[in-house]
Structures are given as C-alpha cells and as structure tokens.
Short mmCIF file of C-alpha atoms in Angstrom, two decimals:
data_model
loop_
_atom_site.label_atom_id
_atom_site.label_comp_id
_atom_site.label_asym_id
_atom_site.label_seq_id
_atom_site.Cartn_x
_atom_site.Cartn_y
_atom_site.Cartn_z
CA MET A 1 -34.16 -83.91 -204.71
CA ARG A 2 -36.04 -80.85 -203.45
CA HIS A 3 -33.19 -78.68 -204.71
CA ILE A 4 -33.40 -80.27 -208.18
CA LEU A 5 -37.16 -79.78 -208.38
CA TYR A 6 -36.86 -76.15 -207.29
CA GLN A 7 -34.21 -75.45 -209.93
CA VAL A 8 -36.50 -76.75 -212.69
CA ARG A 9 -39.76 -75.27 -211.37
CA TRP A 10 -40.30 -73.13 -214.49
CA PHE A 11 -40.33 -76.35 -216.48
CA LEU A 12 -41.91 -78.67 -213.93
CA ILE A 13 -45.02 -76.66 -212.99
CA PRO A 14 -46.40 -76.28 -216.55
CA PHE A 15 -45.40 -79.87 -217.25
CA LEU A 16 -47.40 -81.19 -214.30
CA ILE A 17 -50.41 -79.09 -215.27
CA VAL A 18 -50.36 -80.37 -218.85
CA LEU A 19 -49.70 -83.93 -217.65
CA ALA A 20 -52.81 -83.77 -215.45
CA ILE A 21 -54.84 -82.50 -218.42
CA CYS A 22 -53.48 -85.33 -220.58
CA LEU A 23 -54.48 -87.91 -217.99
CA ILE A 24 -58.00 -86.47 -217.88
CA ILE A 25 -58.20 -86.61 -221.69
CA LYS A 26 -57.01 -90.22 -221.67
CA LEU A 27 -59.62 -91.19 -219.09
CA THR A 28 -62.36 -89.38 -221.01
CA TYR A 29 -61.73 -90.48 -224.59
CA THR A 30 -60.68 -93.72 -226.28
CA ARG A 31 -57.40 -94.29 -228.08
CA GLU A 32 -59.21 -94.19 -231.44
CA GLU A 33 -61.07 -90.96 -230.67
CA ILE A 34 -57.89 -89.15 -229.64
CA TYR A 35 -55.86 -90.48 -232.56
CA PHE A 36 -58.33 -89.60 -235.30
CA TYR A 37 -59.01 -86.17 -233.78
CA VAL A 38 -55.31 -85.31 -233.88
CA ASN A 39 -54.84 -86.92 -237.29
CA ALA A 40 -57.61 -84.77 -238.78
CA LEU A 41 -55.81 -81.56 -237.77
CA TYR A 42 -53.38 -81.43 -240.66
CA SER A 43 -52.25 -78.73 -243.08
CA PRO A 44 -49.53 -78.33 -245.73
CA TRP A 45 -47.35 -76.11 -243.55
CA ALA A 46 -47.60 -78.52 -240.61
CA ASP A 47 -46.71 -81.43 -242.92
CA ASN A 48 -43.52 -79.56 -243.83
CA ALA A 49 -42.67 -78.51 -240.27
CA ALA A 50 -43.44 -81.72 -238.35
CA PRO A 51 -40.46 -83.78 -239.60
CA TYR A 52 -38.03 -81.03 -238.57
CA ILE A 53 -39.68 -80.61 -235.17
CA THR A 54 -39.67 -84.35 -234.51
CA ASN A 55 -35.95 -84.56 -235.35
CA MET A 56 -35.22 -82.36 -232.32
CA GLY A 57 -35.99 -85.45 -230.26
CA SER A 58 -33.75 -87.79 -232.21
CA GLY A 59 -30.60 -89.40 -230.86
CA TRP A 60 -28.48 -87.56 -233.42
CA THR A 61 -29.69 -84.22 -232.07
CA VAL A 62 -28.53 -85.24 -228.60
CA VAL A 63 -25.14 -86.27 -229.99
CA VAL A 64 -24.71 -82.93 -231.76
CA LEU A 65 -25.82 -81.03 -228.66
CA GLY A 66 -23.45 -83.01 -226.46
CA LEU A 67 -20.52 -82.31 -228.79
CA ALA A 68 -21.39 -78.62 -228.87
CA LEU A 69 -21.54 -78.47 -225.08
CA ILE A 70 -18.11 -80.09 -224.82
CA LEU A 71 -16.73 -76.92 -226.38
CA TYR A 72 -18.23 -74.86 -223.56
CA ASN A 73 -18.54 -76.99 -220.42
CA TYR A 74 -17.64 -80.64 -219.82
CA ARG A 75 -20.07 -80.95 -216.89
CA PHE A 76 -22.98 -79.68 -218.97
CA ALA A 77 -22.14 -82.10 -221.79
CA PHE A 78 -21.83 -85.00 -219.35
CA LEU A 79 -25.16 -84.37 -217.61
CA VAL A 80 -27.15 -83.82 -220.81
CA SER A 81 -25.63 -86.86 -222.52
CA THR A 82 -25.82 -89.29 -219.61
CA ALA A 83 -29.37 -88.27 -218.64
CA ASN A 84 -30.42 -89.01 -222.21
CA ILE A 85 -28.60 -92.33 -222.22
CA VAL A 86 -30.18 -93.49 -218.97
CA SER A 87 -33.70 -92.38 -219.93
CA ALA A 88 -33.29 -93.87 -223.42
CA LEU A 89 -32.26 -97.24 -221.94
CA VAL A 90 -35.37 -97.25 -219.76
CA ALA A 91 -37.52 -96.37 -222.78
CA GLN A 92 -35.98 -99.11 -224.91
CA VAL A 93 -36.55 -101.74 -222.22
CA LEU A 94 -40.20 -100.70 -222.00
CA LYS A 95 -40.55 -100.71 -225.79
CA ARG A 96 -39.33 -104.29 -225.98
CA TYR A 97 -41.42 -105.36 -223.01
CA PHE A 98 -44.73 -103.98 -224.26
CA ASP A 99 -43.97 -104.48 -227.97
CA ALA A 100 -47.01 -102.33 -228.76
CA PRO A 101 -48.15 -101.75 -232.37
CA ARG A 102 -47.83 -98.30 -233.88
CA PRO A 103 -50.79 -96.59 -235.59
CA GLN A 104 -50.03 -97.96 -239.05
CA LEU A 105 -50.25 -101.54 -237.78
CA TYR A 106 -52.97 -100.92 -235.20
CA PHE A 107 -55.25 -99.35 -237.82
CA LYS A 108 -54.17 -101.58 -240.69
CA ASP A 109 -57.80 -102.02 -241.77
CA GLN A 110 -58.49 -98.28 -241.70
CA LEU A 111 -55.47 -96.84 -243.49
CA ASP A 112 -57.70 -95.00 -245.97
CA ARG A 113 -58.91 -92.82 -243.08
CA ILE A 114 -55.43 -91.77 -242.01
CA HIS A 115 -53.47 -88.75 -243.18
CA PHE A 116 -49.81 -89.70 -243.58
CA VAL A 117 -47.10 -87.11 -244.20
CA ILE A 118 -45.50 -87.86 -247.55
CA GLY A 119 -41.87 -88.97 -247.29
CA THR A 120 -42.18 -90.15 -243.69
CA GLU A 121 -41.20 -93.75 -242.99
CA GLN A 122 -43.99 -95.44 -241.08
CA LEU A 123 -42.81 -97.88 -238.43
CA SER A 124 -44.99 -100.70 -237.11
CA LEU A 125 -43.76 -101.87 -233.70
CA HIS A 126 -42.37 -100.68 -230.34
CA SER A 127 -44.82 -97.82 -230.00
CA PHE A 128 -44.90 -97.48 -226.20
CA PRO A 129 -43.35 -95.22 -225.01
CA SER A 130 -42.25 -92.58 -227.52
CA GLY A 131 -38.45 -92.48 -227.55
CA HIS A 132 -38.28 -89.08 -229.26
CA THR A 133 -40.51 -87.64 -226.55
CA VAL A 134 -38.40 -89.19 -223.80
CA SER A 135 -35.30 -87.61 -225.33
CA ALA A 136 -36.91 -84.19 -225.83
CA PHE A 137 -38.17 -83.95 -222.26
CA SER A 138 -34.95 -85.35 -220.82
CA THR A 139 -32.89 -82.76 -222.68
CA ALA A 140 -35.27 -79.93 -221.83
CA ILE A 141 -35.34 -80.55 -218.08
CA VAL A 142 -31.56 -80.96 -217.83
CA ILE A 143 -30.91 -77.76 -219.78
CA THR A 144 -33.42 -75.97 -217.56
CA TYR A 145 -31.47 -77.19 -214.54
CA LEU A 146 -28.19 -75.97 -216.03
CA CYS A 147 -29.43 -72.57 -217.25
CA ARG A 148 -28.68 -69.53 -215.12
CA LYS A 149 -32.04 -68.02 -216.06
CA LYS A 150 -34.49 -70.69 -214.96
CA GLN A 151 -37.32 -68.96 -216.86
CA TRP A 152 -35.96 -70.71 -219.94
CA GLY A 153 -37.72 -73.76 -218.56
CA LEU A 154 -41.05 -72.57 -219.94
CA PRO A 155 -40.03 -72.26 -223.62
CA LEU A 156 -38.00 -75.47 -223.27
CA PHE A 157 -41.11 -77.25 -222.04
CA LEU A 158 -43.13 -75.90 -224.96
CA LEU A 159 -40.44 -77.06 -227.39
CA ALA A 160 -40.39 -80.56 -225.88
CA ALA A 161 -44.20 -80.66 -226.03
CA LEU A 162 -44.04 -79.77 -229.73
CA VAL A 163 -41.73 -82.73 -230.30
CA GLY A 164 -44.21 -84.98 -228.53
CA TYR A 165 -47.12 -83.64 -230.56
CA SER A 166 -45.15 -84.11 -233.78
CA ARG A 167 -44.86 -87.82 -233.01
CA MET A 168 -48.66 -88.05 -232.99
CA TYR A 169 -49.00 -85.77 -236.00
CA LEU A 170 -46.67 -88.03 -238.01
CA SER A 171 -48.69 -91.10 -236.94
CA GLN A 172 -45.66 -92.65 -235.29
CA HIS A 173 -47.21 -92.83 -231.82
CA PHE A 174 -50.42 -92.72 -229.84
CA PHE A 175 -51.38 -90.14 -227.24
CA GLU A 176 -50.49 -92.43 -224.34
CA ASP A 177 -47.07 -93.18 -225.89
CA VAL A 178 -46.21 -89.50 -225.88
CA THR A 179 -47.69 -88.82 -222.45
CA ALA A 180 -45.75 -91.69 -220.90
CA GLY A 181 -42.61 -90.70 -222.79
CA SER A 182 -42.72 -87.19 -221.35
CA ALA A 183 -43.16 -88.51 -217.81
CA ILE A 184 -40.32 -91.01 -218.22
CA GLY A 185 -37.97 -88.38 -219.63
CA VAL A 186 -38.69 -85.96 -216.78
CA MET A 187 -38.69 -88.50 -213.93
CA ILE A 188 -35.59 -90.47 -214.94
CA SER A 189 -33.59 -87.34 -215.73
CA ALA A 190 -34.52 -85.64 -212.44
CA ILE A 191 -33.46 -88.74 -210.50
CA TRP A 192 -30.25 -88.95 -212.52
CA LEU A 193 -29.46 -85.28 -211.81
CA TYR A 194 -30.01 -85.91 -208.11
CA PHE A 195 -27.35 -88.63 -208.07
CA ALA A 196 -24.93 -87.58 -210.81
CA ASP A 197 -24.60 -83.89 -210.02
CA ASN A 198 -23.60 -84.72 -206.46
CA TRP A 199 -20.40 -86.32 -207.72
CA LYS A 200 -17.61 -84.02 -206.56
CA PHE A 201 -15.42 -84.41 -209.64
CA LEU A 202 -18.10 -82.78 -211.83
CA HIS A 203 -17.70 -79.55 -209.86
CA SER A 204 -13.93 -79.39 -210.14
CA GLY A 205 -12.24 -76.68 -212.16
CA LYS A 206 -11.34 -79.13 -214.90
CA TRP A 207 -14.98 -80.13 -215.52
CA SER A 208 -16.23 -76.54 -215.35
CA ARG A 209 -14.51 -75.60 -218.59
CA GLY A 210 -14.66 -76.85 -222.17
CA LEU A 211 -12.40 -77.23 -225.16
CA ILE A 212 -12.58 -73.55 -226.07
CA LYS A 213 -13.35 -72.14 -222.63
CA LYS A 214 -10.22 -72.31 -220.52
#
C-alpha cells in the first residue's frame, strides 16, 4: 500500500489538505449555512458550465474513458473501469442505507430561497454520498497512479474537486455528501489498486497493449 500512496502523492497530499479543511468547515457551520452560502454564489456563466463539469463524474463518462483506454492499454482500461465499479457499488449501498433527502426535498418549504439551474432535473432521494464525486475521485486517483508524470495528480485532483463542487452548485447534494464521496472514491480505489494491480496477468505483454497499440 505504501507504494500505491507514494505513486499518487501529487494527488493525495492536496486531497488530504482540502479534506481536513472540509472537515473543519463541517464542524464549524451547519448544513443549512454551508448550503445557502454555496447556493448564493451563482452566475450565468457558472450556470452554463456546471452541467458539463458535473457530467465528467457520470457513469457514461467512465464508460467512454474505459473504451478509449482499451485502444491504448488493456491494463489501464481494466484498472480504471473496475475501480469505478467497486467504488460505485460501495456508494450505491450507502445511498440505499442512509436514504438521505436531497436539497430539493430537504428544503421543500424554502424553495423560493434556492437558485436552481434551469434545465437541470432535481432529484429528491439518495443524497449521501455523491455518486458523481465518488466516480470523479476514483477516476482521478487511478489515472494519477497510471500516469508516467505523477505531477498530473494535482490538476486531476482540481478537476475532481470541480466535479464535486458542481454537485453542490446544481443543488443535487450537500457539502457532506460531496466530502464523503471524495473520501470513498479515493479510499476504495487505492485499496482496489493495492490488490488488483498485484495480479500477475495484468503485467503480461498481452495486457500491456491495446487494440491499436501492438
């Protein structure tokens, strides 16, 4: 595991710093205070950008990425895809267990105070944790691990964090949903890498190439 954590240090260090800050914020302010503070920070350009940013954490994005990686490297495609599957299963179990209301339902008596992005479907249940955030952080840490230049971990972390923020901006999740989602995506994927990438067959010549890279 130490080897895995060292390989993703450019991602992990800023993540842990921001995670600590998020925990302090959560202990300092209430759910309502955090939500309405974030919700008040809206603008036309952000309304247009947020749906595209949030889609980077969708399951379809992972499917497209996995298919693209198959062209280059079967091992890369396998690790990215399976890490997402495992972390997504954990997230879905937790969603069903907690069955937490999303902002639209939680603040059903205060909807006139909320800024909703036009054209965005507002869901009501299974708020905790944020599945998009789990996926974004899972993908980001695995790609960091696979990249030759580990410094890519920093921009990948920032991109995953943007996905998480977009889930709050779009009023799909609360602060704690996103914070927990990021931790789940990172933790489950790191553990999965520790086990899966030790399988010898993944390091064979056959798995080190792709459909177009022979």
